[in-house]
PDB file of C-alpha atoms in Angstrom:
ATOM      1  CA  MET A   1     201.965 222.457 -56.769  1.00 65.00           C
ATOM      2  CA  GLU A   2     203.642 220.512 -53.627  1.00 93.00           C
ATOM      3  CA  LEU A   3     203.141 216.236 -53.305  1.00 94.00           C
ATOM      4  CA  LEU A   4     200.647 216.987 -50.179  1.00 97.00           C
ATOM      5  CA  ASP A   5     198.851 219.221 -52.886  1.00 97.00           C
ATOM      6  CA  ALA A   6     198.818 216.931 -55.532  1.00 97.00           C
ATOM      7  CA  HIS A   7     197.231 213.924 -53.336  1.00 98.00           C
ATOM      8  CA  GLY A   8     194.506 216.055 -52.612  1.00 98.00           C
ATOM      9  CA  THR A   9     194.115 217.052 -56.360  1.00 98.00           C
ATOM     10  CA  ALA A  10     194.675 213.478 -56.978  1.00 98.00           C
ATOM     11  CA  LEU A  11     191.824 212.265 -54.415  1.00 98.00           C
ATOM     12  CA  GLU A  12     189.762 214.722 -55.418  1.00 98.00           C
ATOM     13  CA  THR A  13     190.011 213.363 -58.811  1.00 98.00           C
ATOM     14  CA  PHE A  14     189.131 209.538 -58.300  1.00 98.00           C
ATOM     15  CA  ASP A  15     186.091 210.985 -56.006  1.00 98.00           C
ATOM     16  CA  ARG A  16     184.646 212.523 -58.641  1.00 97.00           C
ATOM     17  CA  VAL A  17     184.718 209.327 -60.866  1.00 98.00           C
ATOM     18  CA  THR A  18     183.626 207.698 -58.079  1.00 98.00           C
ATOM     19  CA  HIS A  19     180.641 209.360 -57.755  1.00 98.00           C
ATOM     20  CA  ARG A  20     179.338 209.062 -61.643  1.00 97.00           C
ATOM     21  CA  ILE A  21     180.113 204.749 -61.410  1.00 97.00           C
ATOM     22  CA  GLY A  22     176.860 203.343 -62.298  1.00 95.00           C
ATOM     23  CA  GLU A  23     178.251 199.915 -63.869  1.00 93.00           C
ATOM     24  CA  TRP A  24     180.121 197.991 -61.437  1.00 97.00           C
ATOM     25  CA  ASP A  25     181.408 194.712 -63.458  1.00 96.00           C
ATOM     26  CA  SER A  26     182.103 196.566 -66.559  1.00 96.00           C
ATOM     27  CA  PRO A  27     186.212 195.771 -67.630  1.00 96.00           C
ATOM     28  CA  THR A  28     188.698 198.006 -67.488  1.00 96.00           C
ATOM     29  CA  PRO A  29     192.466 198.852 -68.451  1.00 95.00           C
ATOM     30  CA  CYS A  30     193.424 196.347 -65.477  1.00 90.00           C
ATOM     31  CA  SER A  31     192.326 193.687 -67.640  1.00 83.00           C
ATOM     32  CA  GLU A  32     191.892 191.591 -64.255  1.00 89.00           C
ATOM     33  CA  TRP A  33     189.668 194.141 -62.707  1.00 95.00           C
ATOM     34  CA  SER A  34     185.932 195.503 -63.123  1.00 98.00           C
ATOM     35  CA  VAL A  35     185.034 198.986 -62.211  1.00 98.00           C
ATOM     36  CA  ARG A  36     184.044 197.541 -58.287  1.00 98.00           C
ATOM     37  CA  ASP A  37     187.503 195.895 -58.187  1.00 98.00           C
ATOM     38  CA  VAL A  38     189.709 199.212 -58.867  1.00 98.00           C
ATOM     39  CA  LEU A  39     187.010 201.082 -56.445  1.00 98.00           C
ATOM     40  CA  ASN A  40     188.178 198.266 -54.165  1.00 98.00           C
ATOM     41  CA  HIS A  41     191.639 198.139 -54.718  1.00 97.00           C
ATOM     42  CA  LEU A  42     191.605 202.106 -53.567  1.00 98.00           C
ATOM     43  CA  THR A  43     189.741 201.833 -50.918  1.00 98.00           C
ATOM     44  CA  GLU A  44     191.961 199.326 -49.238  1.00 97.00           C
ATOM     45  CA  GLU A  45     194.545 201.677 -49.842  1.00 97.00           C
ATOM     46  CA  GLN A  46     193.222 204.283 -48.394  1.00 98.00           C
ATOM     47  CA  LEU A  47     192.078 202.073 -45.180  1.00 98.00           C
ATOM     48  CA  TRP A  48     196.318 201.246 -44.554  1.00 97.00           C
ATOM     49  CA  VAL A  49     197.053 205.542 -44.697  1.00 98.00           C
ATOM     50  CA  PRO A  50     196.124 206.014 -41.297  1.00 98.00           C
ATOM     51  CA  HIS A  51     197.968 202.478 -39.522  1.00 98.00           C
ATOM     52  CA  LEU A  52     201.220 203.101 -41.353  1.00 97.00           C
ATOM     53  CA  LEU A  53     201.535 206.820 -40.839  1.00 98.00           C
ATOM     54  CA  HIS A  54     201.343 206.023 -37.141  1.00 97.00           C
ATOM     55  CA  GLY A  55     203.537 203.807 -37.171  1.00 96.00           C
ATOM     56  CA  GLU A  56     201.850 200.144 -37.621  1.00 96.00           C
ATOM     57  CA  THR A  57     203.545 197.578 -39.668  1.00 95.00           C
ATOM     58  CA  MET A  58     202.015 195.568 -42.338  1.00 93.00           C
ATOM     59  CA  ASP A  59     201.735 192.334 -39.231  1.00 94.00           C
ATOM     60  CA  GLN A  60     200.637 194.592 -36.692  1.00 95.00           C
ATOM     61  CA  VAL A  61     197.170 195.185 -39.711  1.00 95.00           C
ATOM     62  CA  GLY A  62     197.225 192.029 -40.858  1.00 93.00           C
ATOM     63  CA  ASP A  63     194.434 191.023 -42.821  1.00 94.00           C
ATOM     64  CA  ARG A  64     191.547 192.964 -41.740  1.00 94.00           C
ATOM     65  CA  TYR A  65     191.607 194.714 -44.673  1.00 96.00           C
ATOM     66  CA  SER A  66     191.763 191.897 -47.192  1.00 93.00           C
ATOM     67  CA  GLY A  67     188.753 191.170 -49.830  1.00 95.00           C
ATOM     68  CA  ASP A  68     185.906 192.864 -50.309  1.00 97.00           C
ATOM     69  CA  VAL A  69     186.168 196.363 -48.453  1.00 98.00           C
ATOM     70  CA  LEU A  70     182.888 197.773 -49.838  1.00 98.00           C
ATOM     71  CA  GLY A  71     180.594 196.003 -48.313  1.00 97.00           C
ATOM     72  CA  ASN A  72     177.013 197.276 -50.434  1.00 97.00           C
ATOM     73  CA  ARG A  73     177.552 200.901 -50.042  1.00 97.00           C
ATOM     74  CA  PRO A  74     180.912 201.170 -52.402  1.00 98.00           C
ATOM     75  CA  VAL A  75     180.659 204.671 -52.583  1.00 98.00           C
ATOM     76  CA  ALA A  76     180.039 205.457 -48.673  1.00 98.00           C
ATOM     77  CA  ARG A  77     182.774 202.903 -47.465  1.00 98.00           C
ATOM     78  CA  TRP A  78     184.951 204.824 -50.310  1.00 98.00           C
ATOM     79  CA  GLU A  79     184.290 208.074 -48.896  1.00 98.00           C
ATOM     80  CA  SER A  80     184.668 207.144 -45.307  1.00 98.00           C
ATOM     81  CA  ALA A  81     188.139 205.593 -45.819  1.00 98.00           C
ATOM     82  CA  ALA A  82     189.232 208.381 -48.226  1.00 98.00           C
ATOM     83  CA  ALA A  83     188.568 211.116 -45.821  1.00 98.00           C
ATOM     84  CA  ALA A  84     190.462 209.379 -42.668  1.00 98.00           C
ATOM     85  CA  ALA A  85     193.624 208.586 -44.632  1.00 98.00           C
ATOM     86  CA  ARG A  86     193.836 212.448 -46.115  1.00 98.00           C
ATOM     87  CA  ALA A  87     193.555 213.476 -42.432  1.00 98.00           C
ATOM     88  CA  ALA A  88     195.998 210.992 -41.660  1.00 98.00           C
ATOM     89  CA  TRP A  89     198.376 212.592 -44.087  1.00 98.00           C
ATOM     90  CA  LEU A  90     197.311 216.497 -43.287  1.00 98.00           C
ATOM     91  CA  GLU A  91     198.772 215.718 -39.667  1.00 98.00           C
ATOM     92  CA  PRO A  92     201.732 217.925 -38.803  1.00 97.00           C
ATOM     93  CA  GLY A  93     204.713 215.877 -39.648  1.00 97.00           C
ATOM     94  CA  ALA A  94     203.313 213.125 -41.396  1.00 97.00           C
ATOM     95  CA  THR A  95     205.220 213.471 -44.490  1.00 96.00           C
ATOM     96  CA  GLU A  96     208.375 213.808 -42.859  1.00 96.00           C
ATOM     97  CA  ARG A  97     207.229 210.060 -40.359  1.00 97.00           C
ATOM     98  CA  GLU A  98     208.637 206.725 -42.015  1.00 97.00           C
ATOM     99  CA  VAL A  99     206.062 203.801 -42.718  1.00 97.00           C
ATOM    100  CA  HIS A 100     206.742 199.562 -42.966  1.00 94.00           C
ATOM    101  CA  LEU A 101     205.901 198.744 -46.623  1.00 90.00           C
ATOM    102  CA  SER A 102     205.250 195.006 -48.052  1.00 85.00           C
ATOM    103  CA  PHE A 103     209.337 196.367 -49.316  1.00 82.00           C
ATOM    104  CA  GLY A 104     210.175 197.515 -45.782  1.00 88.00           C
ATOM    105  CA  THR A 105     211.173 200.656 -43.931  1.00 94.00           C
ATOM    106  CA  SER A 106     210.670 203.780 -46.286  1.00 94.00           C
ATOM    107  CA  PRO A 107     209.730 207.127 -46.238  1.00 96.00           C
ATOM    108  CA  ALA A 108     206.821 208.235 -45.979  1.00 97.00           C
ATOM    109  CA  GLN A 109     207.172 211.425 -48.843  1.00 96.00           C
ATOM    110  CA  LEU A 110     207.556 208.059 -51.048  1.00 93.00           C
ATOM    111  CA  TYR A 111     204.623 206.465 -49.845  1.00 95.00           C
ATOM    112  CA  LEU A 112     202.790 209.196 -50.520  1.00 97.00           C
ATOM    113  CA  GLU A 113     203.963 209.239 -54.405  1.00 95.00           C
ATOM    114  CA  GLN A 114     203.065 205.660 -54.700  1.00 93.00           C
ATOM    115  CA  MET A 115     199.339 206.669 -53.209  1.00 96.00           C
ATOM    116  CA  THR A 116     198.854 210.195 -55.595  1.00 97.00           C
ATOM    117  CA  PHE A 117     200.292 208.154 -59.039  1.00 95.00           C
ATOM    118  CA  ASP A 118     197.694 205.118 -57.779  1.00 95.00           C
ATOM    119  CA  LEU A 119     194.692 208.094 -57.177  1.00 98.00           C
ATOM    120  CA  ALA A 120     195.295 209.309 -60.536  1.00 98.00           C
ATOM    121  CA  VAL A 121     196.409 206.554 -62.847  1.00 96.00           C
ATOM    122  CA  HIS A 122     192.953 204.275 -61.028  1.00 97.00           C
ATOM    123  CA  ALA A 123     190.996 208.116 -61.451  1.00 98.00           C
ATOM    124  CA  TRP A 124     191.419 207.628 -65.275  1.00 98.00           C
ATOM    125  CA  ASP A 125     191.407 203.610 -65.264  1.00 97.00           C
ATOM    126  CA  ILE A 126     187.219 204.290 -63.986  1.00 98.00           C
ATOM    127  CA  GLY A 127     186.959 207.237 -66.087  1.00 97.00           C
ATOM    128  CA  VAL A 128     187.419 205.617 -69.650  1.00 97.00           C
ATOM    129  CA  ALA A 129     185.776 202.405 -67.825  1.00 97.00           C
ATOM    130  CA  ILE A 130     182.432 203.791 -67.733  1.00 97.00           C
ATOM    131  CA  GLY A 131     183.308 207.048 -70.271  1.00 96.00           C
ATOM    132  CA  VAL A 132     183.383 209.716 -68.404  1.00 95.00           C
ATOM    133  CA  ASP A 133     186.345 211.679 -68.967  1.00 94.00           C
ATOM    134  CA  PRO A 134     188.659 212.048 -65.051  1.00 94.00           C
ATOM    135  CA  ARG A 135     189.492 215.273 -65.838  1.00 95.00           C
ATOM    136  CA  ILE A 136     193.007 215.053 -64.335  1.00 97.00           C
ATOM    137  CA  PRO A 137     194.851 218.026 -64.170  1.00 97.00           C
ATOM    138  CA  ALA A 138     198.314 218.637 -66.402  1.00 97.00           C
ATOM    139  CA  GLU A 139     200.232 219.877 -63.787  1.00 97.00           C
ATOM    140  CA  LEU A 140     199.254 216.662 -61.262  1.00 98.00           C
ATOM    141  CA  ALA A 141     200.425 214.056 -64.536  1.00 98.00           C
ATOM    142  CA  ARG A 142     202.912 216.121 -64.793  1.00 97.00           C
ATOM    143  CA  LEU A 143     204.492 215.942 -61.063  1.00 96.00           C
ATOM    144  CA  ILE A 144     203.749 212.653 -60.617  1.00 96.00           C
ATOM    145  CA  ASP A 145     205.275 211.971 -64.205  1.00 95.00           C
ATOM    146  CA  ARG A 146     208.673 213.762 -63.018  1.00 95.00           C
ATOM    147  CA  TYR A 147     208.551 211.990 -59.556  1.00 92.00           C
ATOM    148  CA  THR A 148     207.656 208.355 -61.043  1.00 90.00           C
ATOM    149  CA  ARG A 149     209.454 208.531 -64.376  1.00 90.00           C
ATOM    150  CA  PRO A 150     212.603 207.836 -62.181  1.00 90.00           C
ATOM    151  CA  LYS A 151     211.769 205.139 -60.153  1.00 86.00           C
ATOM    152  CA  ILE A 152     209.668 203.110 -61.958  1.00 82.00           C
ATOM    153  CA  SER A 153     211.804 200.702 -63.045  1.00 79.00           C
ATOM    154  CA  ALA A 154     211.655 199.386 -59.698  1.00 73.00           C
ATOM    155  CA  TRP A 155     207.555 198.502 -60.136  1.00 68.00           C
ATOM    156  CA  ARG A 156     207.804 196.582 -63.697  1.00 65.00           C
ATOM    157  CA  GLY A 157     206.480 193.445 -63.682  1.00 59.00           C
ATOM    158  CA  ALA A 158     205.252 193.037 -60.083  1.00 57.00           C
ATOM    159  CA  ILE A 159     202.773 195.985 -60.593  1.00 63.00           C
ATOM    160  CA  PHE A 160     203.051 197.371 -63.948  1.00 72.00           C
ATOM    161  CA  ALA A 161     204.196 197.018 -67.461  1.00 79.00           C
ATOM    162  CA  GLU A 162     206.506 198.396 -69.746  1.00 84.00           C
ATOM    163  CA  GLU A 163     205.358 201.431 -70.673  1.00 87.00           C
ATOM    164  CA  VAL A 164     203.363 202.075 -73.820  1.00 92.00           C
ATOM    165  CA  PRO A 165     205.121 204.187 -76.811  1.00 94.00           C
ATOM    166  CA  VAL A 166     203.022 207.446 -77.066  1.00 95.00           C
ATOM    167  CA  ASP A 167     203.943 210.566 -79.131  1.00 95.00           C
ATOM    168  CA  ALA A 168     206.079 212.906 -79.053  1.00 92.00           C
ATOM    169  CA  ASN A 169     203.356 215.332 -78.993  1.00 95.00           C
ATOM    170  CA  ALA A 170     201.207 213.565 -76.439  1.00 97.00           C
ATOM    171  CA  SER A 171     199.569 215.150 -73.354  1.00 97.00           C
ATOM    172  CA  ALA A 172     201.016 215.184 -70.105  1.00 97.00           C
ATOM    173  CA  VAL A 173     197.995 212.744 -68.651  1.00 97.00           C
ATOM    174  CA  ALA A 174     198.900 210.405 -72.184  1.00 97.00           C
ATOM    175  CA  ARG A 175     202.194 210.234 -71.150  1.00 96.00           C
ATOM    176  CA  LEU A 176     201.748 209.644 -67.593  1.00 96.00           C
ATOM    177  CA  ILE A 177     199.064 206.548 -68.669  1.00 96.00           C
ATOM    178  CA  ALA A 178     201.500 205.692 -70.939  1.00 95.00           C
ATOM    179  CA  LEU A 179     204.739 205.935 -68.352  1.00 93.00           C
ATOM    180  CA  SER A 180     201.864 203.101 -66.322  1.00 92.00           C
ATOM    181  CA  GLY A 181     202.144 200.233 -69.233  1.00 90.00           C
ATOM    182  CA  ARG A 182     198.289 201.334 -69.817  1.00 93.00           C
ATOM    183  CA  ASP A 183     197.464 202.296 -73.950  1.00 94.00           C
ATOM    184  CA  PRO A 184     196.082 205.754 -73.247  1.00 96.00           C
ATOM    185  CA  HIS A 185     193.780 205.092 -75.974  1.00 93.00           C
ATOM    186  CA  TRP A 186     191.724 202.305 -74.520  1.00 94.00           C
ATOM    187  CA  ARG A 187     188.173 202.188 -74.724  1.00 86.00           C
ATOM    188  CA  ARG A 188     185.859 199.400 -73.997  1.00 79.00           C
TER     189      ARG A 188
END
């Protein structure tokens, strides 16, 4: 599985779970976020993608996507943002560009890795919060783990908690969730 394909799979996985949301205020493994908060976060991330892939800086985008970006039609807003983000990633040469992120200029490939990671892990967050198996493909989890594990120490504290220990025979999905600092056995 190539990274761009992995992103598409992670996006589809998150989308599938999003369409199953019934309880918007349910708690999630992201202890400070409800299901709606997680969806708002991922929708906001998708809204940024076309801007950043087209060379805009974070300052140029500004605070236009701050706060509640979902409005009264959260799933429709998610669908629109996700479609625009995916289209931007599929543009010729998009993954070879440089993007301006919060920590400086970075290869778009690294940005794509981060977005794919976030989509998969937050699909799991919403899935377990609403009692739906997010069905993250093992191949996707292994690929994300392979490119994230060497870089995640730089994200600890600011973005993720420490890795949660799991059994040596844990599934690829459980290892990915544990890598993100979440307990793969979390239940509400």
